[in-house]
Coordinates of C-alpha atoms in Angstrom, one line a residue:
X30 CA 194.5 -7.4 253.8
X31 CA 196.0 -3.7 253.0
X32 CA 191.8 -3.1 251.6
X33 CA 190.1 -4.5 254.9
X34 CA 192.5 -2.7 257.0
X35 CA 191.1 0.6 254.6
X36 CA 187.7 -0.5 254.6
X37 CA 187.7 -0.5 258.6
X38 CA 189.5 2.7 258.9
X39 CA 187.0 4.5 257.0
X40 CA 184.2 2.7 258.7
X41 CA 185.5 3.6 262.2
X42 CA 186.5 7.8 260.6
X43 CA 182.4 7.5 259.7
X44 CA 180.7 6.4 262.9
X45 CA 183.2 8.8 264.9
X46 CA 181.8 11.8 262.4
X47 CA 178.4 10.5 263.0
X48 CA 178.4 10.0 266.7
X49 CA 180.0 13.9 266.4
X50 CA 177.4 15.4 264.3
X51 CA 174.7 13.5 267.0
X52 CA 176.3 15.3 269.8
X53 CA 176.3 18.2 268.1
X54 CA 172.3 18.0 266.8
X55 CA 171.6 16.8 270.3
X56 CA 173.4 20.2 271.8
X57 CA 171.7 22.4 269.9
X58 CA 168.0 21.0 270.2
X59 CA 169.1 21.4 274.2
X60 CA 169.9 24.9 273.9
X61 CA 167.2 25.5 271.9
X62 CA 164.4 24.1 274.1
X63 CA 166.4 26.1 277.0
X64 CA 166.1 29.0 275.3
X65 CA 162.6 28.4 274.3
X66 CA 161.2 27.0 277.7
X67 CA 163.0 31.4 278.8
X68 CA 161.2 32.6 276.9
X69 CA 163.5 33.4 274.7
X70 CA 164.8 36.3 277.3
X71 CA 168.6 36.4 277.8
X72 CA 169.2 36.7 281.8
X73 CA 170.3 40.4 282.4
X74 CA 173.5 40.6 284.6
X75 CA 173.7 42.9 287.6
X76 CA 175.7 46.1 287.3
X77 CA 177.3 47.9 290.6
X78 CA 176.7 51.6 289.9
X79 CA 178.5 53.1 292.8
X80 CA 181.1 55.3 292.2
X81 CA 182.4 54.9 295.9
X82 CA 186.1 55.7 296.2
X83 CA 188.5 53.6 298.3
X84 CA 191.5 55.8 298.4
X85 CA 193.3 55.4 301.9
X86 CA 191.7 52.0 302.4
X87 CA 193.4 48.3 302.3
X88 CA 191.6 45.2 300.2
X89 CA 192.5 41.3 300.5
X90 CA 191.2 39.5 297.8
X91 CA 192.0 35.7 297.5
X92 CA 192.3 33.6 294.8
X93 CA 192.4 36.8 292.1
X94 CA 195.6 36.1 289.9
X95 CA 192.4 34.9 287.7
X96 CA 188.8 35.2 287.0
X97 CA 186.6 37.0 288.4
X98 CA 188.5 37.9 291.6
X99 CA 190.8 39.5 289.1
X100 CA 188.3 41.6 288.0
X101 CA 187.3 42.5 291.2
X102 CA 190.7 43.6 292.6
X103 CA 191.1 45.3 289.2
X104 CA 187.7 47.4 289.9
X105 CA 189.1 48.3 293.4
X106 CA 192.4 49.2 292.2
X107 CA 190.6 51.7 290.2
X108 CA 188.9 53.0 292.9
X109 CA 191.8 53.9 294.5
X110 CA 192.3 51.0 297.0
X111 CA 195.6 49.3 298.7
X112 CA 194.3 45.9 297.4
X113 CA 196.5 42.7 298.0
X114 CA 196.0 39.7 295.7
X115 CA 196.3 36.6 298.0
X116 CA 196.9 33.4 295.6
X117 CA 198.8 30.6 295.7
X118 CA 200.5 30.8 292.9
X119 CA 203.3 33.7 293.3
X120 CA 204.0 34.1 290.0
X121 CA 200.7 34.0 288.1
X122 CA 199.9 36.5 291.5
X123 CA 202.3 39.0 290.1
X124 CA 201.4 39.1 286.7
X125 CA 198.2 39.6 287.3
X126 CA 199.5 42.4 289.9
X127 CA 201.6 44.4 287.2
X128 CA 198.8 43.8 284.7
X129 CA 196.1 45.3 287.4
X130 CA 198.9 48.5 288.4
X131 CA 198.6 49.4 284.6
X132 CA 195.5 49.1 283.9
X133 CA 194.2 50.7 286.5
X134 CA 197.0 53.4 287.0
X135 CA 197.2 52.2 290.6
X136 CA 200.5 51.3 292.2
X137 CA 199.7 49.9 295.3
X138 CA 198.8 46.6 294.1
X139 CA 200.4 43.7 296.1
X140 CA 201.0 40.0 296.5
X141 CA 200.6 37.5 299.2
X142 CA 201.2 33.7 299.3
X143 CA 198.2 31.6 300.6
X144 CA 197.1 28.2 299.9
X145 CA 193.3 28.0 301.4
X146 CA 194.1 24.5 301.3
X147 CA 197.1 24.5 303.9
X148 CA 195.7 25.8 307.5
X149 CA 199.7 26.3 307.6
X150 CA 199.6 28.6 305.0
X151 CA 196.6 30.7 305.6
X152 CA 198.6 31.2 309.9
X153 CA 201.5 32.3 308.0
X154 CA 199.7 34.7 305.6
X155 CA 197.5 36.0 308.3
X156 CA 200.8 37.1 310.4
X157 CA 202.5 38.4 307.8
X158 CA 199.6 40.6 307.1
X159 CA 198.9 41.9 310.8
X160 CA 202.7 42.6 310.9
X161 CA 202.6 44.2 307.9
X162 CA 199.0 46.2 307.2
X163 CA 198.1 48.5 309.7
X164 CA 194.4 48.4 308.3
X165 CA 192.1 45.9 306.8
X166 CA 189.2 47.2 305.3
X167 CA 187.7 44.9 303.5
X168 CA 188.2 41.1 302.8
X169 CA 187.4 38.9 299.8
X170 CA 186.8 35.8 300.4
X171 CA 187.0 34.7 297.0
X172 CA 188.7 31.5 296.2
X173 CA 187.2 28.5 295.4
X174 CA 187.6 25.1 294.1
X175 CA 185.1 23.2 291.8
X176 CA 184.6 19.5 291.2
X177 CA 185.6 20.1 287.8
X178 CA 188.9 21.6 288.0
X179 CA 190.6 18.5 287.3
X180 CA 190.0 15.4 284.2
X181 CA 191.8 12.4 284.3
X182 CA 190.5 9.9 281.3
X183 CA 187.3 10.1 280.7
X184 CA 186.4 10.8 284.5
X185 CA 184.5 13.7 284.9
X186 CA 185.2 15.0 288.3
X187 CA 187.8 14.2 290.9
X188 CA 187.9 11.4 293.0
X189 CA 187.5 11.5 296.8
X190 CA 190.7 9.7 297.5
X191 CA 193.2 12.1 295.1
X192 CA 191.7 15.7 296.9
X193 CA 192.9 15.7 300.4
X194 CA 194.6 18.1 302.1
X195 CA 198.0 17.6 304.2
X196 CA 195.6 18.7 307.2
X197 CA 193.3 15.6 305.9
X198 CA 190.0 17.8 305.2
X199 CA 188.3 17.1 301.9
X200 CA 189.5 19.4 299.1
X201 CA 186.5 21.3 298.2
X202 CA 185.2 21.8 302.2
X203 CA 188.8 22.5 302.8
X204 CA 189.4 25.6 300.7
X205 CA 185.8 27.0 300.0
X206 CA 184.7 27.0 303.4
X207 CA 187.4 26.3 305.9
X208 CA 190.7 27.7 305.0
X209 CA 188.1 31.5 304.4
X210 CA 186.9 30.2 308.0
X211 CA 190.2 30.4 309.3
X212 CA 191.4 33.8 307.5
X213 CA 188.4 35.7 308.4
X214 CA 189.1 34.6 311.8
X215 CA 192.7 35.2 312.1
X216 CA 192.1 39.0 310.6
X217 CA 189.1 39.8 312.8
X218 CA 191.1 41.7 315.1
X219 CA 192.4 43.7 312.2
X220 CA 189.1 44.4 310.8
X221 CA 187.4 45.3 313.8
X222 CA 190.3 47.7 314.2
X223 CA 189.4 49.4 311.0
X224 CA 185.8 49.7 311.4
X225 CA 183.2 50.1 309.3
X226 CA 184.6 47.2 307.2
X227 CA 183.7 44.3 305.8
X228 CA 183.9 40.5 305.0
X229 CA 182.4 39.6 301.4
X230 CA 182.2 35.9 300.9
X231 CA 181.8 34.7 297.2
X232 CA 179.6 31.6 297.7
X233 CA 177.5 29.8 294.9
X234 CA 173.8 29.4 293.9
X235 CA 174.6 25.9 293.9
X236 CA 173.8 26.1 297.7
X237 CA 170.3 25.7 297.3
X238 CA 170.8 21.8 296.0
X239 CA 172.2 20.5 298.9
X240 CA 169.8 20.0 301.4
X241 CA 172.0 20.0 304.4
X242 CA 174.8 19.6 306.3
X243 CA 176.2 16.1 307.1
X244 CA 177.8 16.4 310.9
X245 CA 178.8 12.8 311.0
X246 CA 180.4 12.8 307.4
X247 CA 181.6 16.2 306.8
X248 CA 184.9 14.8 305.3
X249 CA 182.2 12.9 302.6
X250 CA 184.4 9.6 303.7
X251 CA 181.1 7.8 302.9
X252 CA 179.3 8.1 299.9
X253 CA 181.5 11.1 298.2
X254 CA 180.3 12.8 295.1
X255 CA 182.0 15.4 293.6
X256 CA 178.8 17.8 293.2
X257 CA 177.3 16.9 296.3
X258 CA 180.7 18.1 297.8
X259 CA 181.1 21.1 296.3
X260 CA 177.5 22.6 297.2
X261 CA 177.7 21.2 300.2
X262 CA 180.9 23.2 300.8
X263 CA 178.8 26.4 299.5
X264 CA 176.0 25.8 301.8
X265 CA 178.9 25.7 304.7
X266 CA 180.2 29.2 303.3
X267 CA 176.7 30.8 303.4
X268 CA 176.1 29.4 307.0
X269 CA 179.3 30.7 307.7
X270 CA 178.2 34.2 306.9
X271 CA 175.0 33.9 308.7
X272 CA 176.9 32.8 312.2
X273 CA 179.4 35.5 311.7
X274 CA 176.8 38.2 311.3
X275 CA 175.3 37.3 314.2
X276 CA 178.9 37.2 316.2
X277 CA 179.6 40.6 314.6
X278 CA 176.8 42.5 315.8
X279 CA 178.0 45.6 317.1
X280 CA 181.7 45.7 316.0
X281 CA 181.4 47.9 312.9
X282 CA 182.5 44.8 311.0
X283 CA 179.5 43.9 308.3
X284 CA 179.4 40.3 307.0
X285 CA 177.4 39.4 303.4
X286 CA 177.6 36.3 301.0
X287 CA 177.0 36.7 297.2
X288 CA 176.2 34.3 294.0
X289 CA 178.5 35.4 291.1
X290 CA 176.3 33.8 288.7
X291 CA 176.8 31.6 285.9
X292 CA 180.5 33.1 284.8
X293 CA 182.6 31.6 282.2
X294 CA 186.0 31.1 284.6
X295 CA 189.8 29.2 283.1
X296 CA 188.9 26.0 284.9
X297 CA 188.8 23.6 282.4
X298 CA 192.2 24.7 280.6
X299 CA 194.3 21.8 282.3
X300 CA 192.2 19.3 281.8
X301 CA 193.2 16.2 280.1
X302 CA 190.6 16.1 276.6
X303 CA 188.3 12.8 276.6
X304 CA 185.3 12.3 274.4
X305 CA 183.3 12.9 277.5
X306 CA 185.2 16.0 278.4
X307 CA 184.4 17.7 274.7
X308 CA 180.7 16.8 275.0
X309 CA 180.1 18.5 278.2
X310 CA 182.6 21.1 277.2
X311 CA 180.6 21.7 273.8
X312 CA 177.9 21.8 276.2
X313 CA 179.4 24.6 278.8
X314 CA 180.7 26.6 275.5
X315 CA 177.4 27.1 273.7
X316 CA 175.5 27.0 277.3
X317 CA 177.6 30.2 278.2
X318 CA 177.3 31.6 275.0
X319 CA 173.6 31.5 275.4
X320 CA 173.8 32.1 279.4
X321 CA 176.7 33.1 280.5
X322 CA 178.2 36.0 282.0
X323 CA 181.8 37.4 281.1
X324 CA 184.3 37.9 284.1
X325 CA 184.2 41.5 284.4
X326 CA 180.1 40.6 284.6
X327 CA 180.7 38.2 287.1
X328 CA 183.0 40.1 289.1
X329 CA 179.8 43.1 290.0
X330 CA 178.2 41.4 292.6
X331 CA 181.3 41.2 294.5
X332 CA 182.1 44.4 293.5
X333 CA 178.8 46.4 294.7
X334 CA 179.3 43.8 298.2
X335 CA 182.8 45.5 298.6
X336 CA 181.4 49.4 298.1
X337 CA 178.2 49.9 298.3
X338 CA 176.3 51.4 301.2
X339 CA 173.6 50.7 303.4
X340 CA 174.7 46.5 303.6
X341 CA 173.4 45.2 306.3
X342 CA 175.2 42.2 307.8
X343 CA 174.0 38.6 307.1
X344 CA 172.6 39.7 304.0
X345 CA 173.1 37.5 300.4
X346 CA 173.2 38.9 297.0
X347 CA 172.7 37.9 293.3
X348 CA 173.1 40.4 290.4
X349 CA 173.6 43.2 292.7
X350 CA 170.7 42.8 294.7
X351 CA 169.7 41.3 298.0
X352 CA 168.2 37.8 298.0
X353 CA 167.1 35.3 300.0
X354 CA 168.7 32.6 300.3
X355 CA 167.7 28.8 300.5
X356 CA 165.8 28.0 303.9
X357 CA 168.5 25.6 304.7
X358 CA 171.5 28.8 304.7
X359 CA 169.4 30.9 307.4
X360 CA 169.3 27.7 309.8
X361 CA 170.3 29.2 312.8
X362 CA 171.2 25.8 314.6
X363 CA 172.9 24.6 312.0
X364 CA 175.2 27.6 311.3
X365 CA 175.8 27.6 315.0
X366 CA 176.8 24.2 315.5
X367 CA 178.7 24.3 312.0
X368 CA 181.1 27.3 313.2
X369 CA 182.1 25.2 316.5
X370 CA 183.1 22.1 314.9
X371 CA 185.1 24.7 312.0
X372 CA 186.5 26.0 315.1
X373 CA 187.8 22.3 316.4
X374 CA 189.0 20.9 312.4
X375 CA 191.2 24.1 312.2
X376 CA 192.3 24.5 316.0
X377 CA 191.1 27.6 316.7
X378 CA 189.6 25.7 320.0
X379 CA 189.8 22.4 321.9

């Protein structure tokens, strides 16, 4: 009995060492024939070279307690800037805070509370600020959440009935696009008051999958997918820009979108481990390692957005450059008609 039992056990230790060195082989033939099919050329990340100051001026950057929007804030601190990091975690906000005033030798480094997923939260943040700021210079529209940030099992991606807000939106449309809808909004006033400024939105590449916007299931009640839902809620972002542009022509406020690029971010560090969750993660590993761009490389687009000259509004960027974006992001109708129903889902009109 004690033999079979030993016999079965070292049966089950092989086929789980074999079915690990087949993951592995099959990785690395992948890679390979990726890196082959390149051209064997690495992808060379965008640098900003401007050595604009921002003394005297004010920054919001959301979600940078992490990341690239650390980076970002940390760059601007550098520079001089008032720069507020608006997260919603306080006290990973404030680390990252005292760990930006030190390293960049810049003081004026604050915190705000907001939750892009509570319409709640982003009123309350937005009044604190316009009590508080008498300039806004430039905003960061930063955040973001990705299918991926959460692993239950051996699910992959989270389910459309665990990420709803309190306000009932869908999680990923609710903080990438319309919790930034209403916070741009709310500090327009502000902004226009400190003209020239800016609104720098931090949208995806991932935009160009998703063919279009859904009016009659923008919740993704129907048919949810994870993927499908998050560039979806990057093509709303980049519309976004493109209707806000147009609405700020003429106020000194200048509107762009940006693709970080392919950036190796801490979203998979509370996921719960699965056998699918270490292949795709052996997958992401050596895929960045090949690929990928560090934070402080990811961080440059948004960087050269928030400092550079000569922008002009409506305008998207990748690796520091202008780009044109997919056909369906410059779809006038579409970006019209998207900004009046954002207008309605966060009461902003009737």
């Amino acid at each position: 009995m004690v033999l079979d039992t030993l016999r079965h056990t070292g049966l089950a230790i092989w086929q789980a060492i074999a079915i690990a060195t087949a993951v592995l082989v099959s990785v690395v033939i992948y890679l390979i024939h990726l890196w082959i099919s390149k051209g064997l050329q690495f992808p060379k990340a965008g640098v900003c070279r401007c050595d604009v100051r921002m003394d005297g001026k004010t920054v919001i950057v959301t979600g940078s307690n992490t990341g690239t929007g650390k980076e970002a804030a940390r760059d601007l601190a550098q520079r001089g800037a008032r720069v507020i990091l608006a997260c919603r975690n306080a006290r990973k906000a404030e680390k990252a805070a005292e760990e930006i005033r030190k390293s960049s030798g810049n003081g004026n480094v604050e915190v705000g509370v907001l939750d892009l997923a509570s319409l709640s939260s982003v009123r309350d943040f937005c009044t604190h600020i316009i009590q508080t700021e008498p300039r806004l210079d430039v905003l960061v529209n930063n955040a973001g959440f990705s299918p991926v940030l959460r692993m239950r099992s051996d699910i992959s991606f989270c389910p459309r009935t665990d990420p709803e807000t309190a306000d009932g939106f869908e999680l990923m449309f609710a903080v990438n696009h319309l919790g930034h809808f209403l916070l741009t909004n709310l500090l327009l006033d502000l902004l226009k008051k400190s003209a020239p400024s800016r609104v720098v939105t931090v949208s995806s590449g991932a935009h160009v999958r998703e063919p279009e916007i859904d009016f009659n299931d923008i919740n993704f009640h129907h048919n949810f997918s994870p993927i499908r839902a998050y560039r979806r809620s990057k093509l709303a972002s980049m519309l976004f820009v493109r209707e806000l542009a147009r609405r700020l022509a003429g106020s000194g406020v200048t509107a762009v979108s940006l693709t970080p690029g392919y950036v190796a971010t801490s979203r998979l560090n509370s996921q719960t481990l699965s056998a699918r969750a270490l292949l795709w993660g052996a997958v992401g590993v050596m895929h960045r390692w090949l690929y990928g761009k560090t934070l402080l490389q990811g961080a440059q687009t948004t960087i050269h957005c928030s400092v550079a000259d000569g922008l002009r509004s409506g305008q998207y960027f990748s690796e520091c450059k202008p780009k044109d974006p997919a056909p369906q992001a410059m779809d006038d109708e579409a970006a019209r008609k998207l900004w009046e129903l954002s207008e309605k889902m966060v009461a902003l009109s009737k």
